[in-house]
mmCIF file of C-alpha atoms in Angstrom:
data_model
loop_
_atom_site.group_PDB
_atom_site.id
_atom_site.type_symbol
_atom_site.label_atom_id
_atom_site.label_comp_id
_atom_site.label_asym_id
_atom_site.label_seq_id
_atom_site.Cartn_x
_atom_site.Cartn_y
_atom_site.Cartn_z
ATOM 1 C CA UNK A 248 111.258 114.794 91.470
ATOM 2 C CA UNK A 249 109.218 111.605 91.515
ATOM 3 C CA UNK A 250 108.938 109.829 88.158
ATOM 4 C CA UNK A 251 105.524 109.171 86.701
ATOM 5 C CA UNK A 252 103.969 105.810 87.445
ATOM 6 C CA UNK A 253 103.540 103.794 84.246
ATOM 7 C CA UNK A 254 102.826 100.089 83.606
ATOM 8 C CA UNK A 255 106.524 99.722 82.821
ATOM 9 C CA UNK A 256 107.496 101.178 86.216
ATOM 10 C CA UNK A 257 104.950 98.953 87.947
ATOM 11 C CA UNK A 258 106.440 95.874 86.338
ATOM 12 C CA UNK A 259 109.936 97.104 87.249
ATOM 13 C CA UNK A 260 108.858 97.478 90.896
ATOM 14 C CA UNK A 261 107.423 93.961 90.868
ATOM 15 C CA UNK A 262 110.623 92.515 89.396
ATOM 16 C CA UNK A 263 112.675 94.368 92.012
ATOM 17 C CA UNK A 264 110.914 92.519 94.846
ATOM 18 C CA UNK A 265 112.232 89.141 93.638
ATOM 19 C CA UNK A 266 115.738 90.124 94.781
ATOM 20 C CA UNK A 267 114.850 90.613 98.495
ATOM 21 C CA UNK A 268 112.571 87.549 98.449
ATOM 22 C CA UNK A 269 115.412 85.309 97.277
ATOM 23 C CA UNK A 270 118.034 86.944 99.510
ATOM 24 C CA UNK A 271 115.920 86.754 102.679
ATOM 25 C CA UNK A 272 114.932 83.140 102.008
ATOM 26 C CA UNK A 273 118.590 82.127 101.676
ATOM 27 C CA UNK A 274 119.481 84.030 104.845
ATOM 28 C CA UNK A 275 116.627 82.483 106.841
ATOM 29 C CA UNK A 276 117.658 78.930 105.928
ATOM 30 C CA UNK A 277 121.370 79.499 106.591
ATOM 31 C CA UNK A 278 120.869 81.289 109.910
ATOM 32 C CA UNK A 279 118.312 78.782 111.157
ATOM 33 C CA UNK A 280 120.628 75.877 110.428
ATOM 34 C CA UNK A 281 123.608 77.531 112.106
ATOM 35 C CA UNK A 282 121.627 78.901 115.036
ATOM 36 C CA UNK A 283 120.206 75.476 115.877
ATOM 37 C CA UNK A 284 123.574 73.809 115.550
ATOM 38 C CA UNK A 285 125.474 76.213 117.847
ATOM 39 C CA UNK A 286 122.627 77.142 120.216
ATOM 40 C CA UNK A 287 122.750 80.916 119.625
ATOM 41 C CA UNK A 288 119.546 82.770 120.493
ATOM 42 C CA UNK A 289 120.689 85.853 118.598
ATOM 43 C CA UNK A 290 121.358 83.910 115.378
ATOM 44 C CA UNK A 291 117.995 82.137 115.653
ATOM 45 C CA UNK A 292 116.279 85.499 116.186
ATOM 46 C CA UNK A 293 118.030 86.834 113.102
ATOM 47 C CA UNK A 294 116.816 83.782 111.163
ATOM 48 C CA UNK A 295 113.252 84.553 112.221
ATOM 49 C CA UNK A 296 113.718 88.166 111.154
ATOM 50 C CA UNK A 297 114.917 87.018 107.729
ATOM 51 C CA UNK A 298 111.948 84.672 107.406
ATOM 52 C CA UNK A 299 109.606 87.575 108.162
ATOM 53 C CA UNK A 300 111.456 89.668 105.589
ATOM 54 C CA UNK A 301 110.843 86.964 102.999
ATOM 55 C CA UNK A 302 107.127 86.878 103.773
ATOM 56 C CA UNK A 303 106.777 90.655 103.755
ATOM 57 C CA UNK A 304 108.630 91.041 100.472
ATOM 58 C CA UNK A 305 106.267 88.450 99.006
ATOM 59 C CA UNK A 306 103.301 90.519 100.224
ATOM 60 C CA UNK A 307 104.921 93.561 98.621
ATOM 61 C CA UNK A 308 105.147 91.747 95.293
ATOM 62 C CA UNK A 309 101.430 91.016 95.241
ATOM 63 C CA UNK A 310 100.505 94.502 96.474
ATOM 64 C CA UNK A 311 102.581 96.192 93.760
ATOM 65 C CA UNK A 312 100.909 94.089 91.099
ATOM 66 C CA UNK A 313 97.509 94.962 92.558
ATOM 67 C CA UNK A 314 98.338 98.658 92.788
ATOM 68 C CA UNK A 315 99.203 98.893 89.092
ATOM 69 C CA UNK A 316 95.835 97.511 87.996
ATOM 70 C CA UNK A 317 93.767 100.197 86.211
ATOM 71 C CA UNK A 318 90.567 101.609 87.738
ATOM 72 C CA UNK A 319 87.457 99.493 87.333
ATOM 73 C CA UNK A 320 83.730 100.017 88.075
ATOM 74 C CA UNK A 321 84.194 98.813 91.655
ATOM 75 C CA UNK A 322 87.411 100.807 92.226
ATOM 76 C CA UNK A 323 87.029 104.019 90.184
ATOM 77 C CA UNK A 324 90.012 105.636 91.926
ATOM 78 C CA UNK A 325 92.336 102.721 91.161
ATOM 79 C CA UNK A 326 94.096 100.313 93.505
ATOM 80 C CA UNK A 327 96.907 102.485 94.849
ATOM 81 C CA UNK A 328 95.904 101.929 98.475
ATOM 82 C CA UNK A 329 96.788 98.245 98.132
ATOM 83 C CA UNK A 330 100.371 99.444 98.498
ATOM 84 C CA UNK A 331 99.496 101.439 101.619
ATOM 85 C CA UNK A 332 97.811 98.388 103.151
ATOM 86 C CA UNK A 333 100.885 96.265 102.455
ATOM 87 C CA UNK A 334 103.166 98.873 104.018
ATOM 88 C CA UNK A 335 100.916 98.997 107.104
ATOM 89 C CA UNK A 336 101.008 95.205 107.398
ATOM 90 C CA UNK A 337 104.759 95.241 106.977
ATOM 91 C CA UNK A 338 105.201 97.835 109.708
ATOM 92 C CA UNK A 339 102.925 96.012 112.156
ATOM 93 C CA UNK A 340 104.728 92.701 111.639
ATOM 94 C CA UNK A 341 108.162 94.290 111.997
ATOM 95 C CA UNK A 342 107.116 96.092 115.187
ATOM 96 C CA UNK A 343 105.597 92.892 116.547
ATOM 97 C CA UNK A 344 108.665 90.806 115.773
ATOM 98 C CA UNK A 345 110.938 93.432 117.341
ATOM 99 C CA UNK A 346 108.838 93.448 120.503
ATOM 100 C CA UNK A 347 108.923 89.641 120.678
ATOM 101 C CA UNK A 348 112.695 89.594 120.239
ATOM 102 C CA UNK A 349 113.111 92.165 122.998
ATOM 103 C CA UNK A 350 110.989 90.083 125.391
ATOM 104 C CA UNK A 351 112.858 86.879 124.596
ATOM 105 C CA UNK A 352 116.239 88.551 124.957
ATOM 106 C CA UNK A 353 115.292 90.103 128.293
ATOM 107 C CA UNK A 354 114.181 86.694 129.583
ATOM 108 C CA UNK A 355 117.638 85.228 128.854
ATOM 109 C CA UNK A 356 119.747 88.110 130.207
ATOM 110 C CA UNK A 357 119.614 86.800 133.782
ATOM 111 C CA UNK A 358 120.514 83.197 133.136
ATOM 112 C CA UNK A 359 122.627 83.718 130.005
ATOM 113 C CA UNK A 360 123.002 81.420 127.029
ATOM 114 C CA UNK A 361 125.961 79.314 125.923
ATOM 115 C CA UNK A 362 127.131 79.373 122.289
ATOM 116 C CA UNK A 363 129.151 76.354 121.099
ATOM 117 C CA UNK A 364 130.804 77.577 117.867
ATOM 118 C CA UNK A 365 131.425 81.315 117.635
ATOM 119 C CA UNK A 366 133.342 81.087 114.352
ATOM 120 C CA UNK A 367 130.487 79.426 112.475
ATOM 121 C CA UNK A 368 127.985 81.866 113.933
ATOM 122 C CA UNK A 369 130.173 84.835 112.986
ATOM 123 C CA UNK A 370 130.566 83.511 109.448
ATOM 124 C CA UNK A 371 126.833 83.215 108.807
ATOM 125 C CA UNK A 372 126.203 86.684 110.297
ATOM 126 C CA UNK A 373 128.888 88.258 108.085
ATOM 127 C CA UNK A 374 127.254 86.559 105.106
ATOM 128 C CA UNK A 375 123.860 87.932 106.148
ATOM 129 C CA UNK A 376 125.239 91.410 106.781
ATOM 130 C CA UNK A 377 126.801 91.692 103.330
ATOM 131 C CA UNK A 378 123.716 90.271 101.620
ATOM 132 C CA UNK A 379 121.344 92.620 103.496
ATOM 133 C CA UNK A 380 123.532 95.623 102.693
ATOM 134 C CA UNK A 381 123.516 94.753 98.989
ATOM 135 C CA UNK A 382 119.730 94.243 98.963
ATOM 136 C CA UNK A 383 119.115 97.509 100.831
ATOM 137 C CA UNK A 384 121.213 99.559 98.408
ATOM 138 C CA UNK A 385 119.550 97.851 95.442
ATOM 139 C CA UNK A 386 116.068 98.682 96.768
ATOM 140 C CA UNK A 387 117.036 102.302 97.448
ATOM 141 C CA UNK A 388 118.185 102.698 93.842
ATOM 142 C CA UNK A 389 114.983 101.120 92.537
ATOM 143 C CA UNK A 390 112.842 103.309 94.830
ATOM 144 C CA UNK A 391 114.642 106.442 93.607
ATOM 145 C CA UNK A 392 114.129 105.371 89.993
ATOM 146 C CA UNK A 393 110.441 104.440 90.284
ATOM 147 C CA UNK A 394 109.169 106.587 93.189
ATOM 148 C CA UNK A 395 107.849 103.492 95.004
ATOM 149 C CA UNK A 396 107.222 104.040 98.704
ATOM 150 C CA UNK A 397 106.871 100.316 99.288
ATOM 151 C CA UNK A 398 110.355 99.602 97.905
ATOM 152 C CA UNK A 399 111.733 102.396 100.087
ATOM 153 C CA UNK A 400 110.025 100.904 103.149
ATOM 154 C CA UNK A 401 111.450 97.515 102.211
ATOM 155 C CA UNK A 402 114.935 99.008 101.939
ATOM 156 C CA UNK A 403 114.613 100.461 105.450
ATOM 157 C CA UNK A 404 114.223 97.185 107.248
ATOM 158 C CA UNK A 405 116.918 95.505 105.153
ATOM 159 C CA UNK A 406 119.168 98.364 106.249
ATOM 160 C CA UNK A 407 118.080 97.616 109.820
ATOM 161 C CA UNK A 408 119.151 94.026 109.229
ATOM 162 C CA UNK A 409 122.678 95.293 108.578
ATOM 163 C CA UNK A 410 122.775 96.849 112.048
ATOM 164 C CA UNK A 411 121.178 93.749 113.524
ATOM 165 C CA UNK A 412 123.844 91.507 112.031
ATOM 166 C CA UNK A 413 126.591 93.896 113.137
ATOM 167 C CA UNK A 414 125.299 93.964 116.711
ATOM 168 C CA UNK A 415 125.057 90.177 116.831
ATOM 169 C CA UNK A 416 128.608 89.876 115.533
ATOM 170 C CA UNK A 417 129.769 92.258 118.253
ATOM 171 C CA UNK A 418 127.858 90.311 120.877
ATOM 172 C CA UNK A 419 129.352 87.021 119.781
ATOM 173 C CA UNK A 420 132.867 88.474 119.743
ATOM 174 C CA UNK A 421 132.530 89.978 123.221
ATOM 175 C CA UNK A 422 130.985 86.836 124.631
ATOM 176 C CA UNK A 423 133.733 84.665 123.134
ATOM 177 C CA UNK A 424 136.419 86.978 124.527
ATOM 178 C CA UNK A 425 134.988 87.486 128.020
ATOM 179 C CA UNK A 426 132.921 84.374 128.638
ATOM 180 C CA UNK A 427 130.003 86.552 129.829
ATOM 181 C CA UNK A 428 126.887 84.641 128.737
ATOM 182 C CA UNK A 429 124.489 87.587 129.212
ATOM 183 C CA UNK A 430 126.024 89.669 126.392
ATOM 184 C CA UNK A 431 124.341 87.809 123.522
ATOM 185 C CA UNK A 432 120.734 88.186 124.813
ATOM 186 C CA UNK A 433 121.371 91.721 126.104
ATOM 187 C CA UNK A 434 122.473 93.014 122.710
ATOM 188 C CA UNK A 435 119.592 91.187 121.049
ATOM 189 C CA UNK A 436 117.243 93.294 123.217
ATOM 190 C CA UNK A 437 118.947 96.504 122.041
ATOM 191 C CA UNK A 438 118.690 95.434 118.406
ATOM 192 C CA UNK A 439 115.017 94.537 118.781
ATOM 193 C CA UNK A 440 114.202 97.919 120.321
ATOM 194 C CA UNK A 441 116.050 99.616 117.453
ATOM 195 C CA UNK A 442 113.865 97.744 114.964
ATOM 196 C CA UNK A 443 110.710 98.948 116.712
ATOM 197 C CA UNK A 444 112.002 102.547 116.737
ATOM 198 C CA UNK A 445 112.781 102.559 113.013
ATOM 199 C CA UNK A 446 109.380 101.181 112.011
ATOM 200 C CA UNK A 447 107.474 104.181 113.412
ATOM 201 C CA UNK A 448 107.664 106.341 110.262
ATOM 202 C CA UNK A 449 106.558 103.375 108.139
ATOM 203 C CA UNK A 450 103.398 102.950 110.211
ATOM 204 C CA UNK A 451 102.723 106.689 110.366
ATOM 205 C CA UNK A 452 103.065 107.125 106.594
ATOM 206 C CA UNK A 453 100.785 104.166 105.823
ATOM 207 C CA UNK A 454 98.092 105.367 108.235
ATOM 208 C CA UNK A 455 98.276 108.890 106.784
ATOM 209 C CA UNK A 456 97.642 107.547 103.282
ATOM 210 C CA UNK A 457 94.781 105.296 104.353
ATOM 211 C CA UNK A 458 93.189 108.230 106.219
ATOM 212 C CA UNK A 459 93.564 110.502 103.144
ATOM 213 C CA UNK A 460 95.823 112.986 104.866
ATOM 214 C CA UNK A 461 96.510 116.154 102.879
ATOM 215 C CA UNK A 462 99.793 116.181 100.946
ATOM 216 C CA UNK A 463 100.790 119.312 102.853
ATOM 217 C CA UNK A 464 104.245 120.838 102.930
ATOM 218 C CA UNK A 465 106.025 121.786 99.738
ATOM 219 C CA UNK A 466 103.640 119.908 97.436
ATOM 220 C CA UNK A 467 100.574 121.825 98.616
ATOM 221 C CA UNK A 468 102.479 125.124 98.503
ATOM 222 C CA UNK A 469 103.554 124.338 94.939
ATOM 223 C CA UNK A 470 99.939 123.677 93.910
ATOM 224 C CA UNK A 471 98.798 126.959 95.466
ATOM 225 C CA UNK A 472 101.641 128.798 93.706
ATOM 226 C CA UNK A 473 100.642 127.326 90.332
ATOM 227 C CA UNK A 474 96.984 128.290 90.741
ATOM 228 C CA UNK A 475 97.848 131.804 91.952
ATOM 229 C CA UNK A 476 100.222 132.155 88.994
ATOM 230 C CA UNK A 477 97.269 131.949 86.582
ATOM 231 C CA UNK A 478 95.899 135.309 87.769
ATOM 232 C CA UNK A 479 94.148 137.371 86.540
ATOM 233 C CA UNK A 480 92.465 134.608 84.511
ATOM 234 C CA UNK A 481 91.948 132.743 87.786
ATOM 235 C CA UNK A 482 90.377 135.288 90.124
ATOM 236 C CA UNK A 483 90.402 133.152 93.281
ATOM 237 C CA UNK A 484 90.381 129.516 94.399
ATOM 238 C CA UNK A 485 88.971 127.471 97.248
ATOM 239 C CA UNK A 486 88.299 123.871 98.364
ATOM 240 C CA UNK A 487 91.787 122.694 97.492
ATOM 241 C CA UNK A 488 91.882 119.034 98.523
ATOM 242 C CA UNK A 489 94.773 116.611 98.125
ATOM 243 C CA UNK A 490 95.566 113.045 99.095
ATOM 244 C CA UNK A 491 97.909 110.186 98.257
ATOM 245 C CA UNK A 492 97.128 106.533 97.509
ATOM 246 C CA UNK A 493 100.376 104.629 97.071
ATOM 247 C CA UNK A 494 102.315 106.309 94.266
ATOM 248 C CA UNK A 495 99.201 108.120 92.986
ATOM 249 C CA UNK A 496 98.147 111.591 94.172
ATOM 250 C CA UNK A 497 94.666 113.115 93.849
ATOM 251 C CA UNK A 498 94.190 116.886 93.630
ATOM 252 C CA UNK A 499 90.957 118.804 93.199
ATOM 253 C CA UNK A 500 90.329 122.513 93.492
ATOM 254 C CA UNK A 501 87.586 125.038 92.718
ATOM 255 C CA UNK A 502 88.659 128.157 90.822
ATOM 256 C CA UNK A 503 86.738 131.370 90.221
ATOM 257 C CA UNK A 504 86.547 132.585 86.604
ATOM 258 C CA UNK A 505 84.741 135.618 85.199
ATOM 259 C CA UNK A 506 81.175 134.574 84.430
ATOM 260 C CA UNK A 507 81.249 136.443 81.096
ATOM 261 C CA UNK A 508 84.076 134.379 79.603
ATOM 262 C CA UNK A 509 82.897 132.083 76.775
ATOM 263 C CA UNK A 510 82.581 128.443 77.775
ATOM 264 C CA UNK A 511 85.350 127.418 75.375
ATOM 265 C CA UNK A 512 87.781 129.897 76.957
ATOM 266 C CA UNK A 513 86.909 128.777 80.484
ATOM 267 C CA UNK A 514 87.371 125.139 79.517
ATOM 268 C CA UNK A 515 90.727 125.845 77.893
ATOM 269 C CA UNK A 516 91.865 127.761 80.995
ATOM 270 C CA UNK A 517 90.918 124.869 83.281
ATOM 271 C CA UNK A 518 92.748 122.418 81.020
ATOM 272 C CA UNK A 519 95.898 124.567 81.032
ATOM 273 C CA UNK A 520 95.812 124.754 84.823
ATOM 274 C CA UNK A 521 95.382 120.978 85.178
ATOM 275 C CA UNK A 522 98.303 120.366 82.826
ATOM 276 C CA UNK A 523 100.488 122.845 84.720
ATOM 277 C CA UNK A 524 99.794 121.065 88.020
ATOM 278 C CA UNK A 525 100.507 117.636 86.504
ATOM 279 C CA UNK A 526 103.859 118.839 85.182
ATOM 280 C CA UNK A 527 104.997 119.986 88.624
ATOM 281 C CA UNK A 528 103.318 117.265 90.724
ATOM 282 C CA UNK A 529 103.994 113.904 89.033
ATOM 283 C CA UNK A 530 101.610 110.961 89.322
ATOM 284 C CA UNK A 531 98.691 113.313 90.055
ATOM 285 C CA UNK A 532 95.044 112.895 89.074
ATOM 286 C CA UNK A 533 93.964 116.546 88.836
ATOM 287 C CA UNK A 534 90.391 117.834 88.743
ATOM 288 C CA UNK A 535 89.714 121.589 88.491
ATOM 289 C CA UNK A 536 86.146 122.829 88.899
ATOM 290 C CA UNK A 537 85.293 126.267 87.521
ATOM 291 C CA UNK A 538 82.967 128.574 89.483
ATOM 292 C CA UNK A 539 81.646 131.833 87.963
ATOM 293 C CA UNK A 540 82.458 135.047 89.802
ATOM 294 C CA UNK A 541 79.534 136.609 91.630
ATOM 295 C CA UNK A 542 79.827 140.063 90.085
ATOM 296 C CA UNK A 543 81.903 143.068 89.246
ATOM 297 C CA UNK A 544 84.331 145.262 91.169
ATOM 298 C CA UNK A 545 85.272 143.164 94.172
ATOM 299 C CA UNK A 546 85.932 139.910 92.319
ATOM 300 C CA UNK A 547 86.352 140.538 88.597
ATOM 301 C CA UNK A 548 85.931 143.184 85.883
ATOM 302 C CA UNK A 549 82.711 141.661 84.542
ATOM 303 C CA UNK A 550 79.207 143.136 85.080
ATOM 304 C CA UNK A 551 77.050 142.639 88.155
ATOM 305 C CA UNK A 552 74.783 139.630 88.450
ATOM 306 C CA UNK A 553 72.055 139.830 85.828
ATOM 307 C CA UNK A 554 68.428 140.523 86.680
ATOM 308 C CA UNK A 555 67.508 137.004 85.508
ATOM 309 C CA UNK A 556 70.008 135.449 87.894
ATOM 310 C CA UNK A 557 68.779 137.636 90.747
ATOM 311 C CA UNK A 558 65.169 136.765 89.991
ATOM 312 C CA UNK A 559 66.001 133.056 90.161
ATOM 313 C CA UNK A 560 67.163 133.647 93.746
ATOM 314 C CA UNK A 561 63.981 135.441 94.679
ATOM 315 C CA UNK A 562 65.715 138.788 95.208
ATOM 316 C CA UNK A 563 66.017 142.129 93.460
ATOM 317 C CA UNK A 564 69.828 142.309 93.533
ATOM 318 C CA UNK A 565 72.150 139.671 94.982
ATOM 319 C CA UNK A 566 75.945 139.963 95.102
ATOM 320 C CA UNK A 567 77.094 136.817 96.906
ATOM 321 C CA UNK A 568 75.196 133.531 96.593
ATOM 322 C CA UNK A 569 77.539 131.642 98.936
ATOM 323 C CA UNK A 570 80.290 132.263 101.468
ATOM 324 C CA UNK A 571 82.612 130.409 99.078
ATOM 325 C CA UNK A 572 82.358 133.398 96.712
ATOM 326 C CA UNK A 573 83.988 135.685 99.266
ATOM 327 C CA UNK A 574 87.556 136.793 98.430
ATOM 328 C CA UNK A 575 90.141 134.372 99.808
ATOM 329 C CA UNK A 576 91.752 136.898 102.160
ATOM 330 C CA UNK A 577 88.354 137.706 103.652
ATOM 331 C CA UNK A 578 87.557 134.036 104.198
ATOM 332 C CA UNK A 579 90.916 133.607 105.895
ATOM 333 C CA UNK A 580 90.323 136.491 108.310
ATOM 334 C CA UNK A 581 86.705 135.666 109.279
ATOM 335 C CA UNK A 582 85.335 132.639 111.073
ATOM 336 C CA UNK A 583 82.510 130.558 109.603
ATOM 337 C CA UNK A 584 79.728 132.401 111.487
ATOM 338 C CA UNK A 585 81.244 135.787 110.668
ATOM 339 C CA UNK A 586 81.454 134.876 106.979
ATOM 340 C CA UNK A 587 77.743 134.052 106.871
ATOM 341 C CA UNK A 588 76.888 137.256 108.718
ATOM 342 C CA UNK A 589 79.058 139.222 106.285
ATOM 343 C CA UNK A 590 77.288 137.750 103.228
ATOM 344 C CA UNK A 591 73.851 138.447 104.692
ATOM 345 C CA UNK A 592 74.779 142.029 105.629
ATOM 346 C CA UNK A 593 76.475 142.699 102.302
ATOM 347 C CA UNK A 594 73.565 141.407 100.208
ATOM 348 C CA UNK A 595 71.095 143.356 102.328
ATOM 349 C CA UNK A 596 72.974 146.636 101.804
ATOM 350 C CA UNK A 597 73.656 145.895 98.134
ATOM 351 C CA UNK A 598 70.021 144.955 97.506
ATOM 352 C CA UNK A 599 69.011 148.260 99.074
ATOM 353 C CA UNK A 600 70.943 150.216 96.456
ATOM 354 C CA UNK A 601 74.403 150.617 97.975
ATOM 355 C CA UNK A 602 77.481 150.264 95.782
ATOM 356 C CA UNK A 603 79.584 147.127 96.295
ATOM 357 C CA UNK A 604 82.225 149.196 98.092
ATOM 358 C CA UNK A 605 79.656 150.769 100.427
ATOM 359 C CA UNK A 606 78.011 147.398 101.042
ATOM 360 C CA UNK A 607 81.392 145.899 101.922
ATOM 361 C CA UNK A 608 82.134 148.694 104.380
ATOM 362 C CA UNK A 609 78.716 148.290 106.033
ATOM 363 C CA UNK A 610 79.112 144.501 106.286
ATOM 364 C CA UNK A 611 82.564 144.805 107.855
ATOM 365 C CA UNK A 612 81.272 147.379 110.340
ATOM 366 C CA UNK A 613 78.437 145.093 111.450
ATOM 367 C CA UNK A 614 80.605 141.988 111.688
ATOM 368 C CA UNK A 615 83.248 143.879 113.683
ATOM 369 C CA UNK A 616 80.485 144.902 116.085
ATOM 370 C CA UNK A 617 79.598 141.289 116.755
ATOM 371 C CA UNK A 618 76.435 141.072 114.660
ATOM 372 C CA UNK A 619 75.484 137.502 113.709
ATOM 373 C CA UNK A 620 73.489 136.271 110.752
ATOM 374 C CA UNK A 621 70.432 135.634 112.958
ATOM 375 C CA UNK A 622 70.452 139.307 114.025
ATOM 376 C CA UNK A 623 69.929 140.484 110.442
ATOM 377 C CA UNK A 624 66.510 140.540 108.764
ATOM 378 C CA UNK A 625 66.226 138.746 105.425
ATOM 379 C CA UNK A 626 63.541 140.940 103.876
ATOM 380 C CA UNK A 627 65.853 141.951 101.055
ATOM 381 C CA UNK A 628 65.890 138.470 99.502
ATOM 382 C CA UNK A 629 66.948 134.907 99.950
ATOM 383 C CA UNK A 630 70.612 133.949 100.238
ATOM 384 C CA UNK A 631 71.893 130.366 99.971
ATOM 385 C CA UNK A 632 74.785 128.987 102.001
#
């Protein structure tokens, strides 16, 4: 279960980024110095990777601080997408650096590259491997504790650094033992391609958040289960929309409540439902909109639409004002055009004196026969869609 995002957690996330910033800066300096001194392309590439890590972790620090800022008049939904933007930038840079490393390594495979001091190179890579492993595990623990996706993304490429360092160590050992100068650049190509492969889910997740992709999966199913669990007070629901912005989730849904319930009862029911969703889906901004049921037997035990309500629609008797008032199972089984035809046919039969059950049977018969809304006269009254 993800913990709730609080100012304290935001500050904890920000403090956590100082560890990778310091560690990657130290690694970049040490590897650059050693790589230049011994002439190892792989060590120099690893130094560049560490320098990029330092820059990206710095971006993460600023994005986390921005994301925890409260909503303001210009950003009424908060600043959570600052984290998504930082993750996207991080993924693009990592993919770009991996591609560059692969190209450079491939260019040196044919002619090889001589390394002057394998022991010194191995020592700095072991140092980097151990440091990256410690940073990765630290970030994973902080991500689990705070629910931060950006810390988890950061931990992924520090974990990739462990494999990078291990592969470079292997390359240096094999090259020292065999004298084959192509091994170092060849393994650097493999490592670079591995970096590009691992960054794919980072990019996909960031794009999904920026494009307001639905939460989907278990989270959406859990929301639907909670709403359905409030029956019979909640008669039906529709327009369930969800999205994520950094650690924050947004959920809004329309629920159908008996139109004869007092306003205070309806408000209390909506509040209980919002609280129930927040308890099961942490870090969620929940908005529940209450719609009155259209009338009696098919939707709720209340009376049919009043004469005053019908008169306001310009009709004698109206059952459904909108296709959104149709029962959920009926909406699921009919296409958009068929739903509109069903409402028109139902209201026409109901306005002519049929019972709701008889009107429903007539509407289903016509829709099954391929009748469209344009085929039906509207002399019985005006319907809105």
